[in-house]
Coordinates of C-alpha atoms and ligand atoms in Angstrom, one line a residue:
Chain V
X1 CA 107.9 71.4 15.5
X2 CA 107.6 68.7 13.1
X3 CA 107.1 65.1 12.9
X4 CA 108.9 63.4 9.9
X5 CA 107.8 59.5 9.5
X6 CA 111.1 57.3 8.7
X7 CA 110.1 53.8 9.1
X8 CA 108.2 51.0 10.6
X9 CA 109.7 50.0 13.9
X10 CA 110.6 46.7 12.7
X11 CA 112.1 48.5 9.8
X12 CA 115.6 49.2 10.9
X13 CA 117.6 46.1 12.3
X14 CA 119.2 46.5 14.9
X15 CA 122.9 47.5 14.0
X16 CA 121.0 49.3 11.0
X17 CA 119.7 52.3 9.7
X18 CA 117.6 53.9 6.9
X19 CA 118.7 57.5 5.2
X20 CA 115.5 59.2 3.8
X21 CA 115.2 62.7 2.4
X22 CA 111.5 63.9 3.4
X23 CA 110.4 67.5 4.3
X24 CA 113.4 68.9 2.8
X25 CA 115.7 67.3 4.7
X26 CA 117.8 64.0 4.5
X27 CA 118.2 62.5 7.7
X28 CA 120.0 58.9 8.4
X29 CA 118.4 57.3 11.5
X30 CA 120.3 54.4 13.1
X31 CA 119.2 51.6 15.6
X32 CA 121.7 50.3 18.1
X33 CA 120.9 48.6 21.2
X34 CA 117.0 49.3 20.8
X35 CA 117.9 52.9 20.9
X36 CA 117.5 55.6 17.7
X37 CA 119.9 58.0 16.7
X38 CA 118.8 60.5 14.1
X39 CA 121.9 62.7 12.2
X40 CA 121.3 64.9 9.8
X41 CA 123.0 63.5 6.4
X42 CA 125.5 66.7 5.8
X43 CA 129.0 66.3 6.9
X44 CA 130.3 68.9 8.7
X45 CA 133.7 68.7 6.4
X46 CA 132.2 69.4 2.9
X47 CA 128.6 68.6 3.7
X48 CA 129.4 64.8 2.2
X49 CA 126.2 61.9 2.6
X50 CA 127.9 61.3 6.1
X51 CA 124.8 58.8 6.6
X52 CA 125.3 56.7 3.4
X53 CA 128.7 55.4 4.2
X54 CA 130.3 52.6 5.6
X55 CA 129.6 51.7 9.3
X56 CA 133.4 50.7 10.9
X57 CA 134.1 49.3 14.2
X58 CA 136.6 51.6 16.4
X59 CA 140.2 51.3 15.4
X60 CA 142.5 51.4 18.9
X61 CA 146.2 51.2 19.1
X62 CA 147.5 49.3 21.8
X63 CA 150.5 49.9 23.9
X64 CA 151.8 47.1 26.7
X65 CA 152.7 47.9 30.1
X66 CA 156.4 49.9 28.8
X67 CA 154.1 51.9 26.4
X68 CA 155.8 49.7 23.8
X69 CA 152.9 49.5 20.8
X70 CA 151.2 46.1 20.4
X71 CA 149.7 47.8 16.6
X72 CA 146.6 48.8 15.5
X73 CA 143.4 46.9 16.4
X74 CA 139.5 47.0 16.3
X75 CA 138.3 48.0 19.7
X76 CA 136.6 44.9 21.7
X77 CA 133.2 46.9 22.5
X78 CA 131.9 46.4 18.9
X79 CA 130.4 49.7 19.1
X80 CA 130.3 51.1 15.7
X81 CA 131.1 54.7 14.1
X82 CA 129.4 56.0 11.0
X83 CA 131.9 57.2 8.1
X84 CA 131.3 60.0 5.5
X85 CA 132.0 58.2 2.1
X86 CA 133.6 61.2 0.3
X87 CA 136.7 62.2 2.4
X88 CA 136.4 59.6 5.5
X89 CA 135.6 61.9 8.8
X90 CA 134.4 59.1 11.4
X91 CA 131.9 59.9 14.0
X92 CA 130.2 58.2 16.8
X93 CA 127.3 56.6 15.8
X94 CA 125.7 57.7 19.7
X95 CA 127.2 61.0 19.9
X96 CA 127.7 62.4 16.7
X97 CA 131.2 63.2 17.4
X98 CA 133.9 63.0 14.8
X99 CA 136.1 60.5 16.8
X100 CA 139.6 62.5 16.6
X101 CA 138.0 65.6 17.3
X102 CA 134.8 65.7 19.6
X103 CA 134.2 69.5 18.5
X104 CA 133.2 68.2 15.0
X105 CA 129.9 66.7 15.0
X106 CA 126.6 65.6 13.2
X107 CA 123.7 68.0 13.7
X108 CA 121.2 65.4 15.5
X109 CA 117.5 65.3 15.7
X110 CA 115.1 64.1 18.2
X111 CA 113.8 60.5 17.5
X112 CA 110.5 58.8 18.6
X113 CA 108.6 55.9 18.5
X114 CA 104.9 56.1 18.0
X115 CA 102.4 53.5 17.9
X116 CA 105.1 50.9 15.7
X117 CA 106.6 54.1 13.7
X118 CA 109.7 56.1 14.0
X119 CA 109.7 59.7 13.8
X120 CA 112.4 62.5 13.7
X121 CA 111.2 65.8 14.8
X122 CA 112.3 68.4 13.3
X123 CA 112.2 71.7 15.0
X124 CA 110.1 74.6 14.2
Chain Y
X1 CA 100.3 56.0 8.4
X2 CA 102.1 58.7 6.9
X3 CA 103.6 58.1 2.9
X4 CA 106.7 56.6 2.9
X5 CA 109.7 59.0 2.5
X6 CA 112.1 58.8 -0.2
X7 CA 114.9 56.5 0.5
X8 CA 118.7 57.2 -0.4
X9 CA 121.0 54.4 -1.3
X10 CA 124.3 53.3 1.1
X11 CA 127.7 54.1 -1.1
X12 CA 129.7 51.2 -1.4
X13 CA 132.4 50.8 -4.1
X14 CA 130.0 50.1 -7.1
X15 CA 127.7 53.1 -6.6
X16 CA 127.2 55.6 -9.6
X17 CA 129.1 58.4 -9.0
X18 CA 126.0 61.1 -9.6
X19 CA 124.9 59.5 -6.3
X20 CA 128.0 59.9 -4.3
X21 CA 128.5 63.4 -5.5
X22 CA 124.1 63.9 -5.0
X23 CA 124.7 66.8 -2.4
X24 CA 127.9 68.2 -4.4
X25 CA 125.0 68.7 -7.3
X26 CA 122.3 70.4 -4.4
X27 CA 125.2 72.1 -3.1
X28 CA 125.4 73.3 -6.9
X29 CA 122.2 74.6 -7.0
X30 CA 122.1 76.0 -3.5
X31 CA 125.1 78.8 -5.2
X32 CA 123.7 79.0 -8.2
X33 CA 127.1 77.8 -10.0
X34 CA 125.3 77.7 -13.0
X35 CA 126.2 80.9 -13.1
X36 CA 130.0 80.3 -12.3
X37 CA 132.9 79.4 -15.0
X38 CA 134.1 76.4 -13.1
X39 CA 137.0 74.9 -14.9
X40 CA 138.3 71.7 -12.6
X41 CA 142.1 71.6 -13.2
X42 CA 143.2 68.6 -11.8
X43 CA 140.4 65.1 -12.1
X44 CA 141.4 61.2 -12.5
X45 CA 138.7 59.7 -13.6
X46 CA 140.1 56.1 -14.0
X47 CA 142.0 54.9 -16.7
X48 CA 143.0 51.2 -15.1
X49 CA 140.4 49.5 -17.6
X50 CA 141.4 51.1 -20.7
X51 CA 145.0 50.3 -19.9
X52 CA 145.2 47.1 -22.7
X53 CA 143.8 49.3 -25.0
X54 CA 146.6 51.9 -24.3
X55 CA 149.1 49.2 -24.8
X56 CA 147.8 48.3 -28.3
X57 CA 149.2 52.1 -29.1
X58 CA 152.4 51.2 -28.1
X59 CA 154.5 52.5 -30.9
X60 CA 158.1 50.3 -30.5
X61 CA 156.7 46.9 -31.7
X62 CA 158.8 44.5 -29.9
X63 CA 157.1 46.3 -26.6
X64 CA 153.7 46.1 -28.1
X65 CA 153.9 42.1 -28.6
X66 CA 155.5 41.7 -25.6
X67 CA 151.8 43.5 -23.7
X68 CA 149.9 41.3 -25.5
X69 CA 151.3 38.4 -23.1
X70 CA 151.2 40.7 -20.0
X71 CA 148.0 42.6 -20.6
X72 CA 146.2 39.0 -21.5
X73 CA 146.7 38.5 -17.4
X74 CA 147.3 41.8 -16.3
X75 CA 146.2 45.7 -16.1
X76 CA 149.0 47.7 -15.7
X77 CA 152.1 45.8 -17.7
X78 CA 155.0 47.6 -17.3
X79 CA 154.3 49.8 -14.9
X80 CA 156.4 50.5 -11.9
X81 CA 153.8 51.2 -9.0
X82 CA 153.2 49.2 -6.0
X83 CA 149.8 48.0 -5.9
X84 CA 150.2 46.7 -2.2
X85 CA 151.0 50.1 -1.6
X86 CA 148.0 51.6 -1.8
X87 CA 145.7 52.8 1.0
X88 CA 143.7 55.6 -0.7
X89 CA 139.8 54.3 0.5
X90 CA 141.3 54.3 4.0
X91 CA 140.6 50.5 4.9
X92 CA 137.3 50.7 2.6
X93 CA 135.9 54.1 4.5
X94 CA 136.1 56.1 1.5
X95 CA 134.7 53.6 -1.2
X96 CA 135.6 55.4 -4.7
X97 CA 139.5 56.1 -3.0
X98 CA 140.4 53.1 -5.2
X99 CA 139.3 54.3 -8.4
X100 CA 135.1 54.2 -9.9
X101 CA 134.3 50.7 -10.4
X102 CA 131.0 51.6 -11.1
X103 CA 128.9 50.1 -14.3
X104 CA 128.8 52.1 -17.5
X105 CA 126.4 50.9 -20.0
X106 CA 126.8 53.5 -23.1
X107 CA 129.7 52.1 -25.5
X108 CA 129.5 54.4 -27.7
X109 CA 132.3 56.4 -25.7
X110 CA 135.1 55.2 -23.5
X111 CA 134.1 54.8 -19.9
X112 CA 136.4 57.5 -18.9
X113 CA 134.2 60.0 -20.8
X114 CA 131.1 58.3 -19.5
X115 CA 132.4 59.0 -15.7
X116 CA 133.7 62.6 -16.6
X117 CA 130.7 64.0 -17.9
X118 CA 128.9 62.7 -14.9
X119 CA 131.1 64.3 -12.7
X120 CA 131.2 67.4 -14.7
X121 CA 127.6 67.7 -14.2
X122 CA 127.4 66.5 -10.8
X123 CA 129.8 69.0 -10.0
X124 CA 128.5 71.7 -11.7
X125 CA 131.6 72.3 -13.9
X126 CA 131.7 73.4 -17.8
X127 CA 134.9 71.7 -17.8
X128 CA 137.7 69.2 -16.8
X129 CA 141.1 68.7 -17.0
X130 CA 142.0 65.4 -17.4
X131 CA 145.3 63.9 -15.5
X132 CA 147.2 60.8 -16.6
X133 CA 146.1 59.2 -13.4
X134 CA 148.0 55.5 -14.0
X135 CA 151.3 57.5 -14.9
X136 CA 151.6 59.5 -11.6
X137 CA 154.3 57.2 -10.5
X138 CA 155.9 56.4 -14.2
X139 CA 159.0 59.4 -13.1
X140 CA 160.2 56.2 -11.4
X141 CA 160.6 53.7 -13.8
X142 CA 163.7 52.3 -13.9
X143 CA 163.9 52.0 -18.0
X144 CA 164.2 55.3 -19.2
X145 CA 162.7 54.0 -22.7
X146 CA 159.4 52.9 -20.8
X147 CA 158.5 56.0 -19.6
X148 CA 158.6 57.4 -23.0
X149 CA 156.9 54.3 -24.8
X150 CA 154.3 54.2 -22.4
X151 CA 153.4 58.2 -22.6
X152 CA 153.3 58.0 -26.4
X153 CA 150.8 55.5 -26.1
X154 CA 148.7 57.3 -23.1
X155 CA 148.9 60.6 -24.8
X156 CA 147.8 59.2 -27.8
X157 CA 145.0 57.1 -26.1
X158 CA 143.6 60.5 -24.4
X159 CA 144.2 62.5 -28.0
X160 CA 143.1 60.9 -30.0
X161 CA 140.6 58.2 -28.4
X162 CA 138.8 60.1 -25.4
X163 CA 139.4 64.1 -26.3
X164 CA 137.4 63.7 -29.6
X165 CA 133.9 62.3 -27.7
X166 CA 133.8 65.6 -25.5
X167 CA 134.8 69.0 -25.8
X168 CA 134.4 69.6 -22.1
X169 CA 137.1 67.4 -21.4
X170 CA 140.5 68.8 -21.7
X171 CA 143.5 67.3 -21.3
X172 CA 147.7 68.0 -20.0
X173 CA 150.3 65.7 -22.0
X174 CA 152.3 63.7 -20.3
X175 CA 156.4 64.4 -20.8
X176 CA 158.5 61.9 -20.4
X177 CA 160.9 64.2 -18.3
X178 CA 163.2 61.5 -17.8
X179 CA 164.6 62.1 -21.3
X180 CA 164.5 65.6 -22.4
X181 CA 164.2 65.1 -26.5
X182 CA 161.7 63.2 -25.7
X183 CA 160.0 65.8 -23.6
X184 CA 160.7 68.1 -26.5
X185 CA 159.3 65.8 -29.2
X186 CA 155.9 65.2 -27.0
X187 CA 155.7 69.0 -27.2
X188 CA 156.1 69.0 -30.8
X189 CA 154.0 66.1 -31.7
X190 CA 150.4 67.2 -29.1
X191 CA 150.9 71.1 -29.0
X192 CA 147.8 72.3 -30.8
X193 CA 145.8 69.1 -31.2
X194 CA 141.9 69.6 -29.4
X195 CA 141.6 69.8 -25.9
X196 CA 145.3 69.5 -25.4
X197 CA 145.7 73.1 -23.1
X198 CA 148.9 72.3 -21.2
X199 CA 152.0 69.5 -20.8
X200 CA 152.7 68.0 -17.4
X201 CA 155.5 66.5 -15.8
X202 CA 154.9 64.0 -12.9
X203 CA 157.0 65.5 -9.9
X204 CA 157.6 61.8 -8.3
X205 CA 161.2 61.8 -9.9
X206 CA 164.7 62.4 -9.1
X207 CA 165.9 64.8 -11.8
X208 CA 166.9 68.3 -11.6
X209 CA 164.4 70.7 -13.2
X210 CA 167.2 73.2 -13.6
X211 CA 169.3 70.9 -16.0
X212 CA 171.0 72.8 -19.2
X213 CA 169.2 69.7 -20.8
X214 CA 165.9 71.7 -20.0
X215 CA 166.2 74.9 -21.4
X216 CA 164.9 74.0 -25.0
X217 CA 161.8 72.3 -23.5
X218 CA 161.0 75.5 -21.3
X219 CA 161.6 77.9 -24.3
X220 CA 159.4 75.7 -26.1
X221 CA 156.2 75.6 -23.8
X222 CA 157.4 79.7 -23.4
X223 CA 157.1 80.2 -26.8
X224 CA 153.7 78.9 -27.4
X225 CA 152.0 79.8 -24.5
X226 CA 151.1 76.8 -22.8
X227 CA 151.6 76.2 -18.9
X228 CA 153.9 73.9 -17.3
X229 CA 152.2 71.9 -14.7
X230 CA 154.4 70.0 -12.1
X231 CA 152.1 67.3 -10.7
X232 CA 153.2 65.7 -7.0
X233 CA 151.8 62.2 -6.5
X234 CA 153.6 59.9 -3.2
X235 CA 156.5 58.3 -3.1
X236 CA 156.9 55.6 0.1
X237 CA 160.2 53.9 -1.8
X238 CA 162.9 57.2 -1.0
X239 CA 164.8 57.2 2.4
X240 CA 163.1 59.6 4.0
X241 CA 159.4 58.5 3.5
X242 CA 160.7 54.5 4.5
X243 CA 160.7 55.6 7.9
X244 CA 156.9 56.6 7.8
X245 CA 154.8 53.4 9.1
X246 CA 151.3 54.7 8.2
X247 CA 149.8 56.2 4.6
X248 CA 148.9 59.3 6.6
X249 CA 152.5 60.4 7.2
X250 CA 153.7 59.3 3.8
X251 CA 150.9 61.0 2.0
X252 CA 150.9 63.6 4.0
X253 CA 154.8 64.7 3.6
X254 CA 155.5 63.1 0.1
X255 CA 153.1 64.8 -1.7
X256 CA 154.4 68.4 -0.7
X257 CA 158.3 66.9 -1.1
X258 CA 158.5 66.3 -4.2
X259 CA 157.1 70.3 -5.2
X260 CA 158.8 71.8 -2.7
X261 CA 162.2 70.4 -3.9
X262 CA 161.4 71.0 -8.0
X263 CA 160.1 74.4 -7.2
X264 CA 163.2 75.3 -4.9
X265 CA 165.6 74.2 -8.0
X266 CA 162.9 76.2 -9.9
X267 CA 163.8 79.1 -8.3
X268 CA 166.8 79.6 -6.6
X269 CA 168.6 78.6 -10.3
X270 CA 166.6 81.9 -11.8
X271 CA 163.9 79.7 -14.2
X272 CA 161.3 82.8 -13.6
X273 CA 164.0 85.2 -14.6
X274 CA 165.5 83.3 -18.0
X275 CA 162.1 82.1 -18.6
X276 CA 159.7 85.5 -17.5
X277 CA 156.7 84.0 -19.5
X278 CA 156.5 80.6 -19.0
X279 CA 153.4 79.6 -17.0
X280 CA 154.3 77.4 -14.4
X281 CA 151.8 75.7 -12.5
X282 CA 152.2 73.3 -9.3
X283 CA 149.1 70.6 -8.9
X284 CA 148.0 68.7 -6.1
X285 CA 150.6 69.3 -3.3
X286 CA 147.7 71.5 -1.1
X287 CA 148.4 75.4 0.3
X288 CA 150.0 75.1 3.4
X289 CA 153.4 74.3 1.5
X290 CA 153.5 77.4 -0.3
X291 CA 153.9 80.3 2.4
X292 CA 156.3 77.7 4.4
X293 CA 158.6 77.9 1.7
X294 CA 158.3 81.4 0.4
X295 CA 159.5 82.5 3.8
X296 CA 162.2 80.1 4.1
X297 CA 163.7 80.8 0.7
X298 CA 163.5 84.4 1.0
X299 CA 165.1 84.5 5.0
X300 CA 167.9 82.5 3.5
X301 CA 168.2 84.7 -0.1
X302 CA 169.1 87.5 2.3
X303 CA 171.6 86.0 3.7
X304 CA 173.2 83.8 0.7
X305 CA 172.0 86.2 -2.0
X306 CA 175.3 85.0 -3.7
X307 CA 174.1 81.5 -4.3
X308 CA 171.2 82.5 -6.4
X309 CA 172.8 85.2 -8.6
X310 CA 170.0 85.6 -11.5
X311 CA 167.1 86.7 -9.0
X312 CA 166.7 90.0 -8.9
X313 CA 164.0 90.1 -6.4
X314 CA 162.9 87.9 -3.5
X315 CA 162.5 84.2 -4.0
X316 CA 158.6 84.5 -2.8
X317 CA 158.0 87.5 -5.6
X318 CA 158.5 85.2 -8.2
X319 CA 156.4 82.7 -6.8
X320 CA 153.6 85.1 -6.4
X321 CA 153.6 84.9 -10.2
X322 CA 153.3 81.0 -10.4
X323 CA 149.7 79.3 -10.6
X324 CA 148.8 76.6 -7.5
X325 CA 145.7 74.7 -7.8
X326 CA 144.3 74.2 -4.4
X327 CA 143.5 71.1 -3.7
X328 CA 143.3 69.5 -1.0
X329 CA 143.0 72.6 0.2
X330 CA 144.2 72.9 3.8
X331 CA 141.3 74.6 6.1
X332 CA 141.7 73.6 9.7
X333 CA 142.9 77.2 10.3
X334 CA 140.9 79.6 8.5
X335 CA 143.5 82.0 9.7
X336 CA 146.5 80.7 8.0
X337 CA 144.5 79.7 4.8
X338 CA 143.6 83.5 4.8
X339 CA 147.2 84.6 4.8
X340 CA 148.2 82.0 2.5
X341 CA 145.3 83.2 -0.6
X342 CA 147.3 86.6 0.4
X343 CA 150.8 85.5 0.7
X344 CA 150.4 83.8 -3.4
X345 CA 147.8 86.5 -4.8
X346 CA 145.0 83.9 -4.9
X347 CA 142.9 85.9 -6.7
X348 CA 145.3 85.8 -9.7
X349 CA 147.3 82.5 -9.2
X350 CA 145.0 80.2 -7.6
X351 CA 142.6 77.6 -9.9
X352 CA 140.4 74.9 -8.5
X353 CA 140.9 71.5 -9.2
X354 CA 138.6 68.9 -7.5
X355 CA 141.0 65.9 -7.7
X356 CA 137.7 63.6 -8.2
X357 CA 137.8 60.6 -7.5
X358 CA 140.0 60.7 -4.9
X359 CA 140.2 60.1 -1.6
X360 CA 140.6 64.0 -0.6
X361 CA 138.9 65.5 -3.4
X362 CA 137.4 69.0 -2.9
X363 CA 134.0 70.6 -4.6
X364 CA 133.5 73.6 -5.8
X365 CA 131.0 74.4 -2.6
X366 CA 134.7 74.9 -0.4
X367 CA 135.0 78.4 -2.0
X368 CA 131.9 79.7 -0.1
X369 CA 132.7 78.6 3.1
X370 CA 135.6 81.2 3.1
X371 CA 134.3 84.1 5.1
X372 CA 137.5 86.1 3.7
X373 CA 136.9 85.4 -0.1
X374 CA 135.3 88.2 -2.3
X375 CA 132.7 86.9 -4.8
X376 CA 135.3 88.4 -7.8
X377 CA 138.2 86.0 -6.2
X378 CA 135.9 83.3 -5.7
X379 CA 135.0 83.5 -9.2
X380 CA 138.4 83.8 -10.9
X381 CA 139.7 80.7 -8.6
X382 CA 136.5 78.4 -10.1
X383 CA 137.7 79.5 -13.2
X384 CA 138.6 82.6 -15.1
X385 CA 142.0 82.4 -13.5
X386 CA 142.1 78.8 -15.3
X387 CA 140.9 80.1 -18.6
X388 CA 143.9 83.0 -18.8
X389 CA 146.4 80.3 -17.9
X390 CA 144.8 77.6 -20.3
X391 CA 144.1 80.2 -22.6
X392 CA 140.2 78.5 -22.9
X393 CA 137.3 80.7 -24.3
X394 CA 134.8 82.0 -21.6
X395 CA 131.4 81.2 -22.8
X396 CA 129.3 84.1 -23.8
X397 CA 126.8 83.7 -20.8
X398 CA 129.5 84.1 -18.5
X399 CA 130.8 87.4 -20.1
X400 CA 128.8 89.9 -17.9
X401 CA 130.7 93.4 -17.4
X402 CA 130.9 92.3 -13.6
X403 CA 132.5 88.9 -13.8
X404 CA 135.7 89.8 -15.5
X405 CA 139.0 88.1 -14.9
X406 CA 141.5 90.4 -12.9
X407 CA 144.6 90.3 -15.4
Ligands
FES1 S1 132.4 65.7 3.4 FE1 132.4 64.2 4.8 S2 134.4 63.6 5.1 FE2 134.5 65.3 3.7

């Protein structure tokens, strides 16, 4: 195992993240709700910088009570998913899930805050 | 504290494209495609800014005046696309989707070479094919005597303004289909000039490829040995495709529609048989189409055999024989994708073509995630394939005993 220094806690914003390529790796790490999430930044579609792209809210469509559809609309919970910039696979920011399709996913690392610093660890 | 790691940038619609395509260029040197041929047979780079220049190479001079007053306010006078129809970044997910806006400082070339050779190195290629990317939708124009001013002008833009900076650029002409002398003087008036390797016509069009008024233009391109390239774009404005709400659907079916009703006429009216030569390639409509079809036609040859008199062997033999650039290469099902490299004899037919910049471009790096693919396939798809259709010299360094084209 291997601890890999990202940033300063007060670094990343909440809502934020920071993509660094250290010990051979690049890794995005994002902060939501005080919590870290670390992905690895290779897409699992064409190994695309999943971590550098956009970061969209959830797009829902809504059907009424007759299943009738009310269109296409950002989902209320403001959560946001990360999006590879080269071909557009969306993923969970939490989970690392592509969002259509929860088999495809980020390879994730473990995240943890020492003494005002964020690390990923990077196993052995 | 430990040193500060190195920090990479977030891609929005300005970033240079050597850092969007960063991990294209490690997956590069991960394969070693240095030592690969990799000709790219289908790339857009944009053309959008150079499009007053174009205009000033208008050739009908009532036309040309008339651009100066549109191109003063406008890009894209006289052209017949919808540009509120256009959802290729996916609601901003996939920044360069719309087109590379990024800065380019050297003017000593157009921009368009600028953002080539910076894909071709990104990418690892030795070189490019260049696609009249504003044109894709020009088939439709409702004047017949646009769509030949306006190709004149673009074919002569890429000829004799953007081939001449770089010989790693190449380039397929434009025909203005729509009018066959007119196809036939285009063919006349490029074949043979640098980097010109092939002629293209757009397949978002309603006309007949079997049409008597065809036949000169296709013993033409026969005769001197250059490929025929039948490019799909969309097409959201025919009855069909109106009933699609969403650009997934429209992309996803009008892209294949448009091939897969050229290359039907293609074959059922015997073009491989009159024509046995002619090198007929179909660009940027995916693999998935091509075994659907090859089944379909040949159940139904069987059966109607009387309808399509001139073949004299099974619709999907013929098509064996025609070239298919792959992307965007269909690989959800590794299983079908296998059976499809068999069921079109990949290893001759196939040619990469990244489609950069768009939205579902492919890299090089796809061919090594096929389990199935041998390393002589893989490397007559990245290019030797392309350079026997194209008819392009293989550099010396890539003429080792063992990395031969299959013929
Ligand atoms: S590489 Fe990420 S979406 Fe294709």
């Amino acid at each position: 195992m291997k601890e890999l220094f990202v940033a300063a806690e007060n670094e990343i914003a909440d809502g934020g993240r920071k993509v660094v390529a250290t010990g051979g790796v690049e890794i995005g790490v994002f902060r939501s709700d005080g919590n870290y999430y670390a992905w690895r930044n290779e897409c699992p579609h064409q190994g695309g910088p999943v971590c550098q792209g956009v970061m969209t809210r959830k797009v829902e469509e809504r059907l009424d009570g007759e299943r009738k559809s009310s269109g296409i609309h950002y989902a209320a919970d403001g959560h946001r998913n990360i999006v590879c910039p080269w071909h557009g696979y969306e993923f969970d920011m939490k989970t690392g899930r592509h969002v259509g399709h929860a088999a495809t996913r980020l390879r994730g690392y473990q995240v943890k805050v020492r003494d005002g610093a964020v690390y990923v660890v990077l196993p052995a | 504290m430990t040193e500060d790691p190195k920090i990479l940038p977030l891609i929005n619609d300005r970033t240079d494209s050597r850092d969007i395509l960063a991990r294209a260029s490690s997956q590069a040197a991960k394969h070693g495609l240095d030592d690969y041929f990799i000709v790219d047979v289908d790339s857009h780079i944009g053309d959008g800014a150079a499009w007053p220049e174009i205009l000033k190479l208008l050739e009908n001079d009532v036309l040309r005046d008339d651009s100066i007053f549109y191109s003063a306010a406008a890009r894209g006078a006289f052209l017949n696309d919808t540009p509120g129809l256009q959802w290729q970044s996916v609601g901003g997910r996939v920044p360069h989707g719309a087109g590379l806006k990024e800065p380019v400082d050297d003017k000593s070339a157009p921009r368009e070479v600028t953002l080539s050779r910076r894909a071709i190195d990104a990418l690892g290629l030795d070189c490019q094919v260049f696609f009249p990317n504003a044109l894709l939708f020009l088939g439709m124009h409702p004047v017949r005597e646009i769509e030949v001013e306006l190709s004149t002008a673009y074919n002569r833009w890429i000829v004799e303004r953007v081939l001449p900076h770089e010989p790693r650029m190449k380039a397929m002409v434009y025909l203005p289909f729509n009018t066959p002398e007119a196809a036939e003087r285009t063919v006349k008036r490029f074949l043979g000039k640098p980097g010109v390797v092939g002629f293209v016509v757009t397949s978002t069009r309603y006309q007949p490829v079997h049409a008597n008024e065809y036949m000169r233009l296709y013993a033409m391109l026969e005769e001197a040995g250059v490929p025929l390239a039948f490019h799909a774009h969309h097409n959201w404005q025919n009855e069909y495709t109106k009933q699609l709400n969403r650009f997934i659907s429209m992309h996803a079916i009008s892209f294949v529609l448009s091939n897969l009703v050229h290359l039907t006429n293609w074959v059922i009216n015997g073009l491989p048989e009159r024509f046995p030569k002619l090198k007929v390639i179909w660009i940027e409509s995916g693999l998935a189409w091509v075994p659907f079809i090859m089944q379909r036609l040949d159940h139904e040859f069987l059966m109607r055999t009387s309808e399509a008199p001139l073949l004299k062997r099974l619709p999907s033999q013929y098509m064996r024989e025609m070239f298919f650039t792959m992307q965007p290469m269909e690989a959800t099902n590794l299983k079908l994708l296998e059976g499809t490299f068999e069921a079109i004899n990949a290893e001759t037919q196939l040619l990469y073509a990244s489609d950069w910049p768009h939205w579902d471009f492919d890299v090089p790096a796809r061919l090594f995630d096929l389990p199935f693919l041998n390393e002589r396939s893989r490397r007559n798809i990245l290019g030797y394939n392309a350079a026997r259709v194209f008819n392009l010299d293989v550099p010396a360094k890539y003429r080792k005993p063992e990395q031969v084209a299959a013929e």
